[in-house]
CSV table of C-alpha atoms and ligand atoms in Angstrom, one decimal:
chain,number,residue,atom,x,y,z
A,249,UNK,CA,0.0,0.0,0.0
A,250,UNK,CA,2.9,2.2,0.6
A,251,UNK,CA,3.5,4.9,-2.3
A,252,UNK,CA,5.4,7.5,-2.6
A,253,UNK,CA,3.0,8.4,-5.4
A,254,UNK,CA,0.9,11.3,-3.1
A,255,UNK,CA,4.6,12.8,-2.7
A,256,UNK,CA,5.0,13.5,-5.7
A,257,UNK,CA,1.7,14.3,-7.2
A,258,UNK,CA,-0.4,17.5,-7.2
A,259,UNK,CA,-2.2,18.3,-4.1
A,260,UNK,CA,-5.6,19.6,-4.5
A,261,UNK,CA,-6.4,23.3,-4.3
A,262,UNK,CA,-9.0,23.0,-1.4
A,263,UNK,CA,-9.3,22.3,1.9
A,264,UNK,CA,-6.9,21.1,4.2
A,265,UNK,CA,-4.6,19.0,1.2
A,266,UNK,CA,-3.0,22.1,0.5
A,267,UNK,CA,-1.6,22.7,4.0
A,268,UNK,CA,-0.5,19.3,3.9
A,269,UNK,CA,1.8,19.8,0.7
A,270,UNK,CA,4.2,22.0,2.8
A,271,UNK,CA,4.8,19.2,5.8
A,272,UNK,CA,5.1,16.6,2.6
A,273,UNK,CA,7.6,18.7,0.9
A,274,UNK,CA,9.5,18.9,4.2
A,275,UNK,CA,9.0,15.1,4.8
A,276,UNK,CA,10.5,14.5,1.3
A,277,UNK,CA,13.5,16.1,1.5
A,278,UNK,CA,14.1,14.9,5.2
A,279,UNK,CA,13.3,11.9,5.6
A,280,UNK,CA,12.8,10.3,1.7
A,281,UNK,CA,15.0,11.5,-0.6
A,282,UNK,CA,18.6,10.3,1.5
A,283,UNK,CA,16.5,6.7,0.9
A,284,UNK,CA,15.2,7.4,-3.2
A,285,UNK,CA,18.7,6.3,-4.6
A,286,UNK,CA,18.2,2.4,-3.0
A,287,UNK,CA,15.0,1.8,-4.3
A,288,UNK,CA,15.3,-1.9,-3.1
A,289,UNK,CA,15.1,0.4,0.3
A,290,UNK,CA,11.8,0.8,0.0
A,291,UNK,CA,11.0,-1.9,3.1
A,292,UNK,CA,12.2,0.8,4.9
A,293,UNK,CA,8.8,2.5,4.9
A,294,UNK,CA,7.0,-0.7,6.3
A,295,UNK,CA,5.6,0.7,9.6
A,296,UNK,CA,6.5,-1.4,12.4
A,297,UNK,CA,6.8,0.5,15.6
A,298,UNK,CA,4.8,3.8,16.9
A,299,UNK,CA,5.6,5.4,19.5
A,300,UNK,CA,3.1,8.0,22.2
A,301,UNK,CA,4.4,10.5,23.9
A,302,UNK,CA,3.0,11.5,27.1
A,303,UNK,CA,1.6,14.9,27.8
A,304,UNK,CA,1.8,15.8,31.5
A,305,UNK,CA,-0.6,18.5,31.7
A,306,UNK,CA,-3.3,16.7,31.1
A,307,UNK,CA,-5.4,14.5,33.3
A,308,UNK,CA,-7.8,12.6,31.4
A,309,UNK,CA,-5.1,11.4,28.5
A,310,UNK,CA,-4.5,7.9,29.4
A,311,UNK,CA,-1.7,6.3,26.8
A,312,UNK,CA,-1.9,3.1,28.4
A,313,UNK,CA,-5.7,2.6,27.6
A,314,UNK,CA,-4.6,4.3,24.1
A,315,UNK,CA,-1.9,1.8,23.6
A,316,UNK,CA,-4.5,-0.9,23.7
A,317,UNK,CA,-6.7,0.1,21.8
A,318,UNK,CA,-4.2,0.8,19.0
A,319,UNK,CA,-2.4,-2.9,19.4
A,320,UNK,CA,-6.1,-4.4,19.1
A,321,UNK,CA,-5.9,-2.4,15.2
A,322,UNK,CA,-2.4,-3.7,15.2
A,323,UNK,CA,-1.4,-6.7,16.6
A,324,UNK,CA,2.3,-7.0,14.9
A,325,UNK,CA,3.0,-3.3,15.3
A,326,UNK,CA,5.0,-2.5,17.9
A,327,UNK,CA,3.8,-0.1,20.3
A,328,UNK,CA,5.2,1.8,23.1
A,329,UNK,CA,4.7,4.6,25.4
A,330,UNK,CA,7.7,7.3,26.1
A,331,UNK,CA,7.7,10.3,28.4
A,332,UNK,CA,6.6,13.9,26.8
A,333,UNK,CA,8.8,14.4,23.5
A,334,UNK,CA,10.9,17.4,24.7
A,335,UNK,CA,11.9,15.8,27.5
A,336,UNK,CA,12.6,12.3,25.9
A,337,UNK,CA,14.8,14.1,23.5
A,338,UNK,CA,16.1,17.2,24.8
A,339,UNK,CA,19.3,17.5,26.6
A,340,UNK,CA,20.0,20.3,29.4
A,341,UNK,CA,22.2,22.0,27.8
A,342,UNK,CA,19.9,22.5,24.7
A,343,UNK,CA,17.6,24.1,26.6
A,344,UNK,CA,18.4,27.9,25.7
A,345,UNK,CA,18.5,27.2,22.1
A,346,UNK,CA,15.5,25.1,21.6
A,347,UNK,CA,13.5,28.0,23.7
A,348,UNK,CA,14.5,30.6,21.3
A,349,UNK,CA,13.5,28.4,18.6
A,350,UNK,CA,10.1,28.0,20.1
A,351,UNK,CA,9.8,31.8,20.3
A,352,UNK,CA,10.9,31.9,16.4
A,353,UNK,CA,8.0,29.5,15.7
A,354,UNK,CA,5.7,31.7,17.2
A,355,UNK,CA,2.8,33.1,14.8
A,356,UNK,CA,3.2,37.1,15.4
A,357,UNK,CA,1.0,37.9,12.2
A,358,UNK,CA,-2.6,35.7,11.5
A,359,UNK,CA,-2.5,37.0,8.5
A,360,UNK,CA,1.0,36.5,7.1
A,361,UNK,CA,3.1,33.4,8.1
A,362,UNK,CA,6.5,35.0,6.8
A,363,UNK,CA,6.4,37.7,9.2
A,364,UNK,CA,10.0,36.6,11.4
A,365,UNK,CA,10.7,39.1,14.4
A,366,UNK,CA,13.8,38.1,16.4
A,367,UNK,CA,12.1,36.7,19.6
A,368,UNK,CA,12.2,38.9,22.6
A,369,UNK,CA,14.2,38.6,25.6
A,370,UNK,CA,10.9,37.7,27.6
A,371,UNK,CA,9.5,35.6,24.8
A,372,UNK,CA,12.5,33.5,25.4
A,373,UNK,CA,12.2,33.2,29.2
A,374,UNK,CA,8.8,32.2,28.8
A,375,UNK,CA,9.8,29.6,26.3
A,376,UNK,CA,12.4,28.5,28.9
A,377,UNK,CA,10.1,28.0,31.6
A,378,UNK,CA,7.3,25.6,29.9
A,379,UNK,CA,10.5,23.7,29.3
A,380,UNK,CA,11.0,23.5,32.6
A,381,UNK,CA,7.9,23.0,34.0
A,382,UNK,CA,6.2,20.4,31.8
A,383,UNK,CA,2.6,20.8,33.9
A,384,UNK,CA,2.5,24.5,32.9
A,385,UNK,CA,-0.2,25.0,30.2
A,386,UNK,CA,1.0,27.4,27.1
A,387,UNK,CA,-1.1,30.3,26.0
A,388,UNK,CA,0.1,31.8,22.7
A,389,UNK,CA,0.1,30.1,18.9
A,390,UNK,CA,2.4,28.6,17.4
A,391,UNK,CA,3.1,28.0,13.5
A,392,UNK,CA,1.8,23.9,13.0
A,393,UNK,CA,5.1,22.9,10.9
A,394,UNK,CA,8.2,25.2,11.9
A,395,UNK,CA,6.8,23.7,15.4
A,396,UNK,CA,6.9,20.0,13.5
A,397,UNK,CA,10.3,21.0,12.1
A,398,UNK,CA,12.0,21.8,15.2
A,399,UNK,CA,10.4,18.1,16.9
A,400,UNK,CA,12.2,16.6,13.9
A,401,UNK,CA,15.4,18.3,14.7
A,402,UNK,CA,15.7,16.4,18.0
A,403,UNK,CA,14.6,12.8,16.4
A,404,UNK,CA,17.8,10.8,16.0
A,405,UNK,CA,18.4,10.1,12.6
A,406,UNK,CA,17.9,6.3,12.8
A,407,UNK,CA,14.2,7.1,14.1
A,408,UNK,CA,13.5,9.6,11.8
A,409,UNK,CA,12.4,6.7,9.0
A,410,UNK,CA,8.8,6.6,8.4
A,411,UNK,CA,8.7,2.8,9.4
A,412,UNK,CA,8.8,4.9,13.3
A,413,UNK,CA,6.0,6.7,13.8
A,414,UNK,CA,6.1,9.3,16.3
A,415,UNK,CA,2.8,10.8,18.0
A,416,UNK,CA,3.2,13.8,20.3
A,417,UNK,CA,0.7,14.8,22.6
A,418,UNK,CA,1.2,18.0,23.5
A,419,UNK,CA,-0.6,21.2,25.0
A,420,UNK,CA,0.9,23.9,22.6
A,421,UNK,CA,-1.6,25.0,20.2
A,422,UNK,CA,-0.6,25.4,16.7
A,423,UNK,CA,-2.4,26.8,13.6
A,424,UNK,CA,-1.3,26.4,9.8
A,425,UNK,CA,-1.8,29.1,7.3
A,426,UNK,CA,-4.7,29.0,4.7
A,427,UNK,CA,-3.6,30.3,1.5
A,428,UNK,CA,-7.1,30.5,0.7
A,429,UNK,CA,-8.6,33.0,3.5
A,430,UNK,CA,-4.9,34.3,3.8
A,431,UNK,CA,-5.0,33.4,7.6
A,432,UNK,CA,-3.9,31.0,10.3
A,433,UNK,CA,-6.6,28.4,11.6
A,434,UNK,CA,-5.7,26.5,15.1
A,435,UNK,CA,-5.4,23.1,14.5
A,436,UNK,CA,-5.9,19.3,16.4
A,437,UNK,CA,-3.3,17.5,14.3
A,438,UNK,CA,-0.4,18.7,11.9
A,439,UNK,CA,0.7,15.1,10.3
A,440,UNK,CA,4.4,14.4,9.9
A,441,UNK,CA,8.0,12.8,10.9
A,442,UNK,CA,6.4,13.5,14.0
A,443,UNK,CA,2.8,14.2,13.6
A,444,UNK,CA,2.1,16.5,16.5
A,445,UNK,CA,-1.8,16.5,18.6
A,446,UNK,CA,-2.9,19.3,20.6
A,447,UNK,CA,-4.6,18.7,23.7
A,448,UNK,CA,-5.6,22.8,23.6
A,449,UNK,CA,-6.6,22.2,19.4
A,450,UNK,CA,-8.8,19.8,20.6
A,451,UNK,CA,-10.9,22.5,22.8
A,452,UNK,CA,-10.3,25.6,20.7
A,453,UNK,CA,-9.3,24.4,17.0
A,454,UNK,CA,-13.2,22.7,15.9
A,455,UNK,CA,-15.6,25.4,16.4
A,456,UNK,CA,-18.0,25.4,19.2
A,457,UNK,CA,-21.9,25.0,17.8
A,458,UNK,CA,-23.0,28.5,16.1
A,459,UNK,CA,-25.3,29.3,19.5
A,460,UNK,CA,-21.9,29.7,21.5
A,461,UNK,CA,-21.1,32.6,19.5
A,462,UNK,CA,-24.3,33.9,19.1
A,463,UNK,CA,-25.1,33.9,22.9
A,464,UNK,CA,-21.7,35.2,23.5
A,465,UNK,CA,-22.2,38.2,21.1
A,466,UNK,CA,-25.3,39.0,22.5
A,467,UNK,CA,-24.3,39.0,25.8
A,468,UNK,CA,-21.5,41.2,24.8
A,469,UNK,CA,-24.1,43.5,22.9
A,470,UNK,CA,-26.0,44.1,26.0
A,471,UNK,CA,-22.5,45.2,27.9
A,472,UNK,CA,-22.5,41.9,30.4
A,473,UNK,CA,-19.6,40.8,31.2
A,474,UNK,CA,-20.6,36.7,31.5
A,475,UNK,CA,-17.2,34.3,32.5
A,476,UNK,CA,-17.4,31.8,29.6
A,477,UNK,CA,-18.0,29.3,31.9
A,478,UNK,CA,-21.4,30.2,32.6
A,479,UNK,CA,-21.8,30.1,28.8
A,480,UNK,CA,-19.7,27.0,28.6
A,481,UNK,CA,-22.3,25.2,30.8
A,482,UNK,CA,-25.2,25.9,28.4
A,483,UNK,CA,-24.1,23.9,25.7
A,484,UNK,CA,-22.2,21.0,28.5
A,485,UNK,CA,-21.4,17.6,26.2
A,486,UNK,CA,-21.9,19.8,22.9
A,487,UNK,CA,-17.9,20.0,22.7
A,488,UNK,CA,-14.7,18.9,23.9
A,489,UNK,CA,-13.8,21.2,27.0
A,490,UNK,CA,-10.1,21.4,29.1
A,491,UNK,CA,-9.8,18.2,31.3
A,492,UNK,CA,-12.6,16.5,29.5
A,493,UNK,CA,-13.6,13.1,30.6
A,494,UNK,CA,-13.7,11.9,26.7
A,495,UNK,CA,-10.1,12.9,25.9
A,496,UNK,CA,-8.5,9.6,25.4
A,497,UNK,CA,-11.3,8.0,23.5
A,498,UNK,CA,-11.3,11.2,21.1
A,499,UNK,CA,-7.7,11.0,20.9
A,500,UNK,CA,-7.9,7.4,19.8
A,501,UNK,CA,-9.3,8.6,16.2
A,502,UNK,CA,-6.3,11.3,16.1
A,503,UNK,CA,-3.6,9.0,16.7
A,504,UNK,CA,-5.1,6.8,13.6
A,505,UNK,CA,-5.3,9.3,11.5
A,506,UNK,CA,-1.2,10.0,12.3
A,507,UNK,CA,-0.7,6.7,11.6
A,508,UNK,CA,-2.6,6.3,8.4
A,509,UNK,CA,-0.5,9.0,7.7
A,510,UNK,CA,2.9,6.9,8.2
A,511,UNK,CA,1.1,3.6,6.0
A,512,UNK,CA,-0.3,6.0,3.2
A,513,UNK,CA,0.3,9.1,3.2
A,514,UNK,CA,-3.7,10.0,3.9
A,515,UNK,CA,-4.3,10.7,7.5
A,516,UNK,CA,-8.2,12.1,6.2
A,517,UNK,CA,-11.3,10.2,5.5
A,518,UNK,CA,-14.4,12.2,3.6
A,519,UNK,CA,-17.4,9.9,5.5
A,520,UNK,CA,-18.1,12.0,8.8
A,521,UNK,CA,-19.0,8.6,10.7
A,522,UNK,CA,-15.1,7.7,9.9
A,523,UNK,CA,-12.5,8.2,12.7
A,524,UNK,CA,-10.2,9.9,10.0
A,525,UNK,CA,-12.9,12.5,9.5
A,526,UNK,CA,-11.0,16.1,9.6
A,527,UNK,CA,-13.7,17.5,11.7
A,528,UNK,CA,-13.8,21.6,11.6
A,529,UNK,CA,-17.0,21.7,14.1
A,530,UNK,CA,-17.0,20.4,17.9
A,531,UNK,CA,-20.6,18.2,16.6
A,532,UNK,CA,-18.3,16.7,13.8
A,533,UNK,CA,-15.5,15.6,16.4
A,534,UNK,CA,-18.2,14.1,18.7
A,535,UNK,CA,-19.8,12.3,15.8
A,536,UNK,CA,-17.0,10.7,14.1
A,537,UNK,CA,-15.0,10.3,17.6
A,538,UNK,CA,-17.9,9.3,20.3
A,539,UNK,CA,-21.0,8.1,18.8
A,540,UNK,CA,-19.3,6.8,15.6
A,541,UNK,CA,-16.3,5.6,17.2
A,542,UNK,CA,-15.5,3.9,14.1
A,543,UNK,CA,-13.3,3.8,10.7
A,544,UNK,CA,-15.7,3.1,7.6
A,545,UNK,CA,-15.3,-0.2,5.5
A,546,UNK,CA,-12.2,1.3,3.4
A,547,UNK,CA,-10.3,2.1,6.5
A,548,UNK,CA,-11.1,-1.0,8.4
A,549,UNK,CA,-10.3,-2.7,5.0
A,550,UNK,CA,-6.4,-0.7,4.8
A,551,UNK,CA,-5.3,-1.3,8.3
A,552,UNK,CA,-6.5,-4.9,8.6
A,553,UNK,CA,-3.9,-5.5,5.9
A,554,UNK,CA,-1.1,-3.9,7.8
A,555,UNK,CA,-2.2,-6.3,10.6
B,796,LIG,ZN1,-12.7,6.4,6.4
């Protein structure tokens, strides 16, 4: 099934295909091309061990029960369960520079993603101290690949082959760029050598049913000043919230659609019962993640031949 065919071909002017093009492009020259001179080395894509990375902050993410779940798709795949990414890979003494780096892959401009400031002083220290304190919660956006890119970096090069496949749980919250609207859009996953899930993208990325907003304008409109949570509780189960007690079984569909990413290139599925659904609504999540729960006949069909 592997191909390197969706590499190499044109990627579709709409939707979400487009965005993927750039992590592809980067993948190529990475992690394929060193490899396109053996042909015979092809094997070398054949997925056969993914690893989760844990992601302290948050308390309803259970990779043990995700582990499980994943083996029962996947019986000869190896599957294990490392600590949270930066500190797997990071050494002490890369600490400063990675922290800069995470200021440079900062979005500074939602409307133009090759706007590059040199990162403050403070930017930096702030950077420095989710390092250190891997519980703290991150509040600003970051750019979805230059924050894939610098992940990469740290993967040793043996580990970098796509028969690894990396999934990082993390609660940064990242956005691409949409040539189309010319802005950045938060996102849930950003699929790649490693593909990267946001615990925050899952809350804030899928937008919330239309009411939300509405009640929240008109509240606004009429000069009271309601905490969201009060508004939050109005529309209680409608959408993934922080801390949510249905994390790990929505995170179950995410994690396949990184590895369906690793066997074929296509992390997405078009049929909204399908776990690979790229959901942009919180009601489209829930459908495909909760009352679905399910990949359609094509995707069962494709992983049950990587069994
Ligand atoms: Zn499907």
């Amino acid at each position: 099934m592997t191909s390197l065919f969706p590499l190499l071909g044109k990627c579709p002017a709409k939707g979400y295909w487009h965005l993927q093009a750039r992590a592809q492009e980067a993948i190529f020259f990475d992690v394929l091309f060193p490899f396109m001179h053996h042909p015979q080395s092809l094997d070398k894509y054949k997925l056969i061990k993914i690893f989760l990375y844990d992601e302290p902050s948050s308390k309803n993410l259970d990779l043990k029960e995700l582990k499980d779940y994943l083996k029962g798709k996947l019986q000869k795949i190896d599957i294990s369960i490392r600590k949270d990414f930066i500190s797997y890979f990071l050494r002490d003494k890369e600490l400063e520079r990675f922290a800069k780096e995470l200021a440079r892959a900062r979005v500074k401009d939602l409307t133009n993603p090759n706007y590059e400031v040199e990162p403050f002083y403070g930017e930096i220290q702030y950077e420095k101290n989710l390092l250190e304190n891997k519980k703290a919660k991150a509040s600003v956006l970051y750019d979805g690949y230059k924050l894939s890119k610098l992940f990469r970096d740290l993967i040793t090069e043996e580990e970098k082959a796509l028969k690894y496949c990396h999934i990082v749980f993390t609660n940064r919250l990242f956005g691409t760029f949409d040539e189309i609207d010319k802005r950045y859009h938060a996102r849930v996953i950003t699929c790649g050598v490693p593909s990267i899930i946001s615990t925050t993208g899952i809350v804030e990325a899928p937008a919330k049913p239309k009411e939300f907003y509405l009640l929240k304008q008109k509240y606004a409109a009429i000069g009271m000043n309601v905490p969201i949570e009060i508004i939050k509780q109005k529309f209680a189960g409608k959408f993934i919230d922080y801390d949510d007690e249905r994390l790990t079984e929505v995170m179950k569909g995410y994690a396949l659609q990184a590895i369906f990413y690793n066997l074929i290139f296509e992390p997405f599925c078009k049929q909204k019962s399908c776990r690979l659904f790229n959901a942009h609504w919180q009601n489209e999540v829930i459908e495909a993640q909760l009352k679905s729960g399910k990949l359609c006949n094509k995707h069962k069909k494709i992983l049950s031949s990587f069994k």
